[in-house]
Amino acid sequence: DAISLAPCHFITGSFSDPYSNILDADIAFVFSSCMPAEVLAELATNVGRHCRPGTIIITTDYALPLQGVVPALDDDPAMPHGTYELEVLESVDGPCSVVGGVSTAYVHRVVRSLHVGERERPVKDQVGLIQGSYLSTLS
């Protein structure tokens, strides 16, 4: 018997991009076992910028910073900035051959965020991206 699953949408991109489209996620899994603390902090900041309260974020081996400040963007003062808060709901240990033993999954929930819906990159940034792409094809 086949099991009926809910619709699922996978996206790729960089969570460090302040215009990344992770804001519609209900749940996100990040294999973070090899990520340094700075990258985890950047991930938490962008979760705090984009994800709705209630969003579940699962990381491996390291919990995300549970509170922080999302900085203002110099080139987009309209982009929301301020504080965010996450909580760890649960941690679960299990075998993981990648780390050579036991790995811990941390299940986080977004408590407070700056979620306001999708935002587009300012036009001047889009022009810069187009020019940068065009110039890179010439070299």
PDB file of C-alpha atoms in Angstrom:
ATOM      1  CA  ASP A   1       0.000   0.000   0.000  1.00  0.00           C
ATOM      2  CA  ALA A   2       1.252   3.447  -0.911  1.00  0.00           C
ATOM      3  CA  ILE A   3       1.351   6.141   1.715  1.00  0.00           C
ATOM      4  CA  SER A   4      -0.155   9.459   0.689  1.00  0.00           C
ATOM      5  CA  LEU A   5       2.151  12.381   1.512  1.00  0.00           C
ATOM      6  CA  ALA A   6       1.455  16.084   1.780  1.00  0.00           C
ATOM      7  CA  PRO A   7       2.810  18.287  -1.011  1.00  0.00           C
ATOM      8  CA  CYS A   8       6.484  19.077  -0.480  1.00  0.00           C
ATOM      9  CA  HIS A   9       8.567  21.823  -2.076  1.00  0.00           C
ATOM     10  CA  PHE A  10      12.377  21.753  -2.077  1.00  0.00           C
ATOM     11  CA  ILE A  11      14.452  24.875  -2.713  1.00  0.00           C
ATOM     12  CA  THR A  12      18.162  25.540  -2.946  1.00  0.00           C
ATOM     13  CA  GLY A  13      19.913  28.772  -2.230  1.00  0.00           C
ATOM     14  CA  SER A  14      21.961  30.600   0.339  1.00  0.00           C
ATOM     15  CA  PHE A  15      20.459  31.279   3.739  1.00  0.00           C
ATOM     16  CA  SER A  16      22.974  34.127   4.077  1.00  0.00           C
ATOM     17  CA  ASP A  17      21.145  36.061   1.338  1.00  0.00           C
ATOM     18  CA  PRO A  18      18.771  38.484   3.111  1.00  0.00           C
ATOM     19  CA  TYR A  19      16.340  38.065   0.195  1.00  0.00           C
ATOM     20  CA  SER A  20      16.362  34.259   0.281  1.00  0.00           C
ATOM     21  CA  ASN A  21      12.950  32.690   0.109  1.00  0.00           C
ATOM     22  CA  ILE A  22      12.853  30.548   3.242  1.00  0.00           C
ATOM     23  CA  LEU A  23       9.944  32.480   4.704  1.00  0.00           C
ATOM     24  CA  ASP A  24       7.254  30.029   3.598  1.00  0.00           C
ATOM     25  CA  ALA A  25       8.924  27.047   5.262  1.00  0.00           C
ATOM     26  CA  ASP A  26       6.915  25.192   7.875  1.00  0.00           C
ATOM     27  CA  ILE A  27       9.910  23.000   8.671  1.00  0.00           C
ATOM     28  CA  ALA A  28      13.559  23.079   7.580  1.00  0.00           C
ATOM     29  CA  PHE A  29      16.351  20.553   8.094  1.00  0.00           C
ATOM     30  CA  VAL A  30      19.977  21.714   8.128  1.00  0.00           C
ATOM     31  CA  PHE A  31      22.802  19.158   8.293  1.00  0.00           C
ATOM     32  CA  SER A  32      24.985  21.434  10.397  1.00  0.00           C
ATOM     33  CA  SER A  33      27.467  18.970  11.909  1.00  0.00           C
ATOM     34  CA  CYS A  34      30.437  20.622  10.183  1.00  0.00           C
ATOM     35  CA  MET A  35      29.303  24.252  10.336  1.00  0.00           C
ATOM     36  CA  PRO A  36      31.401  26.681  12.385  1.00  0.00           C
ATOM     37  CA  ALA A  37      29.723  28.857  15.032  1.00  0.00           C
ATOM     38  CA  GLU A  38      29.761  31.930  12.752  1.00  0.00           C
ATOM     39  CA  VAL A  39      27.761  30.115  10.071  1.00  0.00           C
ATOM     40  CA  LEU A  40      25.250  28.836  12.635  1.00  0.00           C
ATOM     41  CA  ALA A  41      24.835  32.403  13.933  1.00  0.00           C
ATOM     42  CA  GLU A  42      24.247  33.639  10.369  1.00  0.00           C
ATOM     43  CA  LEU A  43      21.659  30.893   9.850  1.00  0.00           C
ATOM     44  CA  ALA A  44      19.865  31.854  13.080  1.00  0.00           C
ATOM     45  CA  THR A  45      19.881  35.536  12.070  1.00  0.00           C
ATOM     46  CA  ASN A  46      18.256  34.771   8.730  1.00  0.00           C
ATOM     47  CA  VAL A  47      15.741  32.397  10.307  1.00  0.00           C
ATOM     48  CA  GLY A  48      14.915  35.287  12.656  1.00  0.00           C
ATOM     49  CA  ARG A  49      14.587  37.663   9.696  1.00  0.00           C
ATOM     50  CA  HIS A  50      12.415  35.463   7.476  1.00  0.00           C
ATOM     51  CA  CYS A  51      10.615  32.589   9.156  1.00  0.00           C
ATOM     52  CA  ARG A  52       7.174  32.870  10.705  1.00  0.00           C
ATOM     53  CA  PRO A  53       6.712  32.227  14.405  1.00  0.00           C
ATOM     54  CA  GLY A  54       6.024  28.514  14.762  1.00  0.00           C
ATOM     55  CA  THR A  55       8.427  27.446  12.007  1.00  0.00           C
ATOM     56  CA  ILE A  56      10.443  24.356  12.968  1.00  0.00           C
ATOM     57  CA  ILE A  57      14.201  24.298  12.240  1.00  0.00           C
ATOM     58  CA  ILE A  58      16.126  21.053  12.803  1.00  0.00           C
ATOM     59  CA  THR A  59      19.924  21.159  13.058  1.00  0.00           C
ATOM     60  CA  THR A  60      22.478  18.441  13.702  1.00  0.00           C
ATOM     61  CA  ASP A  61      25.082  18.410  16.469  1.00  0.00           C
ATOM     62  CA  TYR A  62      24.782  22.111  17.315  1.00  0.00           C
ATOM     63  CA  ALA A  63      21.847  24.161  18.533  1.00  0.00           C
ATOM     64  CA  LEU A  64      21.323  27.573  16.964  1.00  0.00           C
ATOM     65  CA  PRO A  65      21.774  30.743  19.017  1.00  0.00           C
ATOM     66  CA  LEU A  66      18.369  31.177  20.661  1.00  0.00           C
ATOM     67  CA  GLN A  67      18.289  34.984  20.659  1.00  0.00           C
ATOM     68  CA  GLY A  68      19.905  37.630  18.592  1.00  0.00           C
ATOM     69  CA  VAL A  69      19.662  40.843  16.656  1.00  0.00           C
ATOM     70  CA  VAL A  70      18.996  41.010  12.944  1.00  0.00           C
ATOM     71  CA  PRO A  71      20.994  44.022  11.725  1.00  0.00           C
ATOM     72  CA  ALA A  72      19.662  46.691   9.412  1.00  0.00           C
ATOM     73  CA  LEU A  73      20.834  46.531   5.804  1.00  0.00           C
ATOM     74  CA  ASP A  74      22.748  49.628   4.695  1.00  0.00           C
ATOM     75  CA  ASP A  75      21.404  49.448   1.142  1.00  0.00           C
ATOM     76  CA  ASP A  76      17.785  48.603   2.107  1.00  0.00           C
ATOM     77  CA  PRO A  77      16.616  50.523   5.179  1.00  0.00           C
ATOM     78  CA  ALA A  78      13.064  49.196   4.655  1.00  0.00           C
ATOM     79  CA  MET A  79      14.214  45.623   5.346  1.00  0.00           C
ATOM     80  CA  PRO A  80      12.986  44.653   8.829  1.00  0.00           C
ATOM     81  CA  HIS A  81      15.595  44.542  11.574  1.00  0.00           C
ATOM     82  CA  GLY A  82      15.448  43.915  15.313  1.00  0.00           C
ATOM     83  CA  THR A  83      15.428  40.977  17.701  1.00  0.00           C
ATOM     84  CA  TYR A  84      14.440  37.345  17.192  1.00  0.00           C
ATOM     85  CA  GLU A  85      13.939  34.426  19.553  1.00  0.00           C
ATOM     86  CA  LEU A  86      14.067  30.655  19.042  1.00  0.00           C
ATOM     87  CA  GLU A  87      13.511  27.816  21.491  1.00  0.00           C
ATOM     88  CA  VAL A  88      14.733  24.226  21.543  1.00  0.00           C
ATOM     89  CA  LEU A  89      11.742  21.929  21.808  1.00  0.00           C
ATOM     90  CA  GLU A  90      13.680  18.692  21.919  1.00  0.00           C
ATOM     91  CA  SER A  91      17.013  17.049  21.228  1.00  0.00           C
ATOM     92  CA  VAL A  92      17.283  13.519  19.901  1.00  0.00           C
ATOM     93  CA  ASP A  93      20.418  11.337  19.747  1.00  0.00           C
ATOM     94  CA  GLY A  94      20.940   8.748  17.032  1.00  0.00           C
ATOM     95  CA  PRO A  95      23.659   6.946  15.100  1.00  0.00           C
ATOM     96  CA  CYS A  96      25.374   8.859  12.290  1.00  0.00           C
ATOM     97  CA  SER A  97      28.113   7.317  10.179  1.00  0.00           C
ATOM     98  CA  VAL A  98      29.154  10.757   8.909  1.00  0.00           C
ATOM     99  CA  VAL A  99      30.329  11.856  12.359  1.00  0.00           C
ATOM    100  CA  GLY A 100      31.547   8.379  13.279  1.00  0.00           C
ATOM    101  CA  GLY A 101      29.202   7.744  16.152  1.00  0.00           C
ATOM    102  CA  VAL A 102      26.238   9.457  17.733  1.00  0.00           C
ATOM    103  CA  SER A 103      24.753  12.678  16.403  1.00  0.00           C
ATOM    104  CA  THR A 104      22.235  14.944  18.114  1.00  0.00           C
ATOM    105  CA  ALA A 105      19.337  16.575  16.298  1.00  0.00           C
ATOM    106  CA  TYR A 106      18.064  19.840  17.796  1.00  0.00           C
ATOM    107  CA  VAL A 107      14.444  20.727  17.083  1.00  0.00           C
ATOM    108  CA  HIS A 108      13.971  24.506  17.278  1.00  0.00           C
ATOM    109  CA  ARG A 109      10.799  26.559  17.008  1.00  0.00           C
ATOM    110  CA  VAL A 110      10.711  30.235  16.012  1.00  0.00           C
ATOM    111  CA  VAL A 111       9.140  32.151  18.901  1.00  0.00           C
ATOM    112  CA  ARG A 112       9.606  35.745  17.668  1.00  0.00           C
ATOM    113  CA  SER A 113      10.765  36.889  14.253  1.00  0.00           C
ATOM    114  CA  LEU A 114      10.683  39.787  11.831  1.00  0.00           C
ATOM    115  CA  HIS A 115       8.590  37.896   9.259  1.00  0.00           C
ATOM    116  CA  VAL A 116       6.636  40.321   7.073  1.00  0.00           C
ATOM    117  CA  GLY A 117       6.292  38.316   3.884  1.00  0.00           C
ATOM    118  CA  GLU A 118       8.322  38.182   0.716  1.00  0.00           C
ATOM    119  CA  ARG A 119      10.536  41.140  -0.168  1.00  0.00           C
ATOM    120  CA  GLU A 120      12.252  41.818  -3.427  1.00  0.00           C
ATOM    121  CA  ARG A 121      15.807  42.972  -3.839  1.00  0.00           C
ATOM    122  CA  PRO A 122      15.989  46.736  -4.460  1.00  0.00           C
ATOM    123  CA  VAL A 123      16.226  47.593  -8.167  1.00  0.00           C
ATOM    124  CA  LYS A 124      19.775  48.943  -7.872  1.00  0.00           C
ATOM    125  CA  ASP A 125      20.894  45.541  -6.520  1.00  0.00           C
ATOM    126  CA  GLN A 126      19.191  43.738  -9.391  1.00  0.00           C
ATOM    127  CA  VAL A 127      21.025  45.935 -11.892  1.00  0.00           C
ATOM    128  CA  GLY A 128      24.304  45.182 -10.102  1.00  0.00           C
ATOM    129  CA  LEU A 129      23.585  41.461 -10.236  1.00  0.00           C
ATOM    130  CA  ILE A 130      22.832  41.665 -13.958  1.00  0.00           C
ATOM    131  CA  GLN A 131      25.963  43.738 -14.637  1.00  0.00           C
ATOM    132  CA  GLY A 132      28.076  41.382 -12.517  1.00  0.00           C
ATOM    133  CA  SER A 133      26.721  38.345 -14.371  1.00  0.00           C
ATOM    134  CA  TYR A 134      27.279  40.032 -17.739  1.00  0.00           C
ATOM    135  CA  LEU A 135      30.820  41.100 -16.857  1.00  0.00           C
ATOM    136  CA  SER A 136      31.715  37.633 -15.597  1.00  0.00           C
ATOM    137  CA  THR A 137      30.671  36.134 -18.950  1.00  0.00           C
ATOM    138  CA  LEU A 138      33.091  38.499 -20.716  1.00  0.00           C
ATOM    139  CA  SER A 139      36.124  37.445 -18.724  1.00  0.00           C
TER     140      SER A 139
END
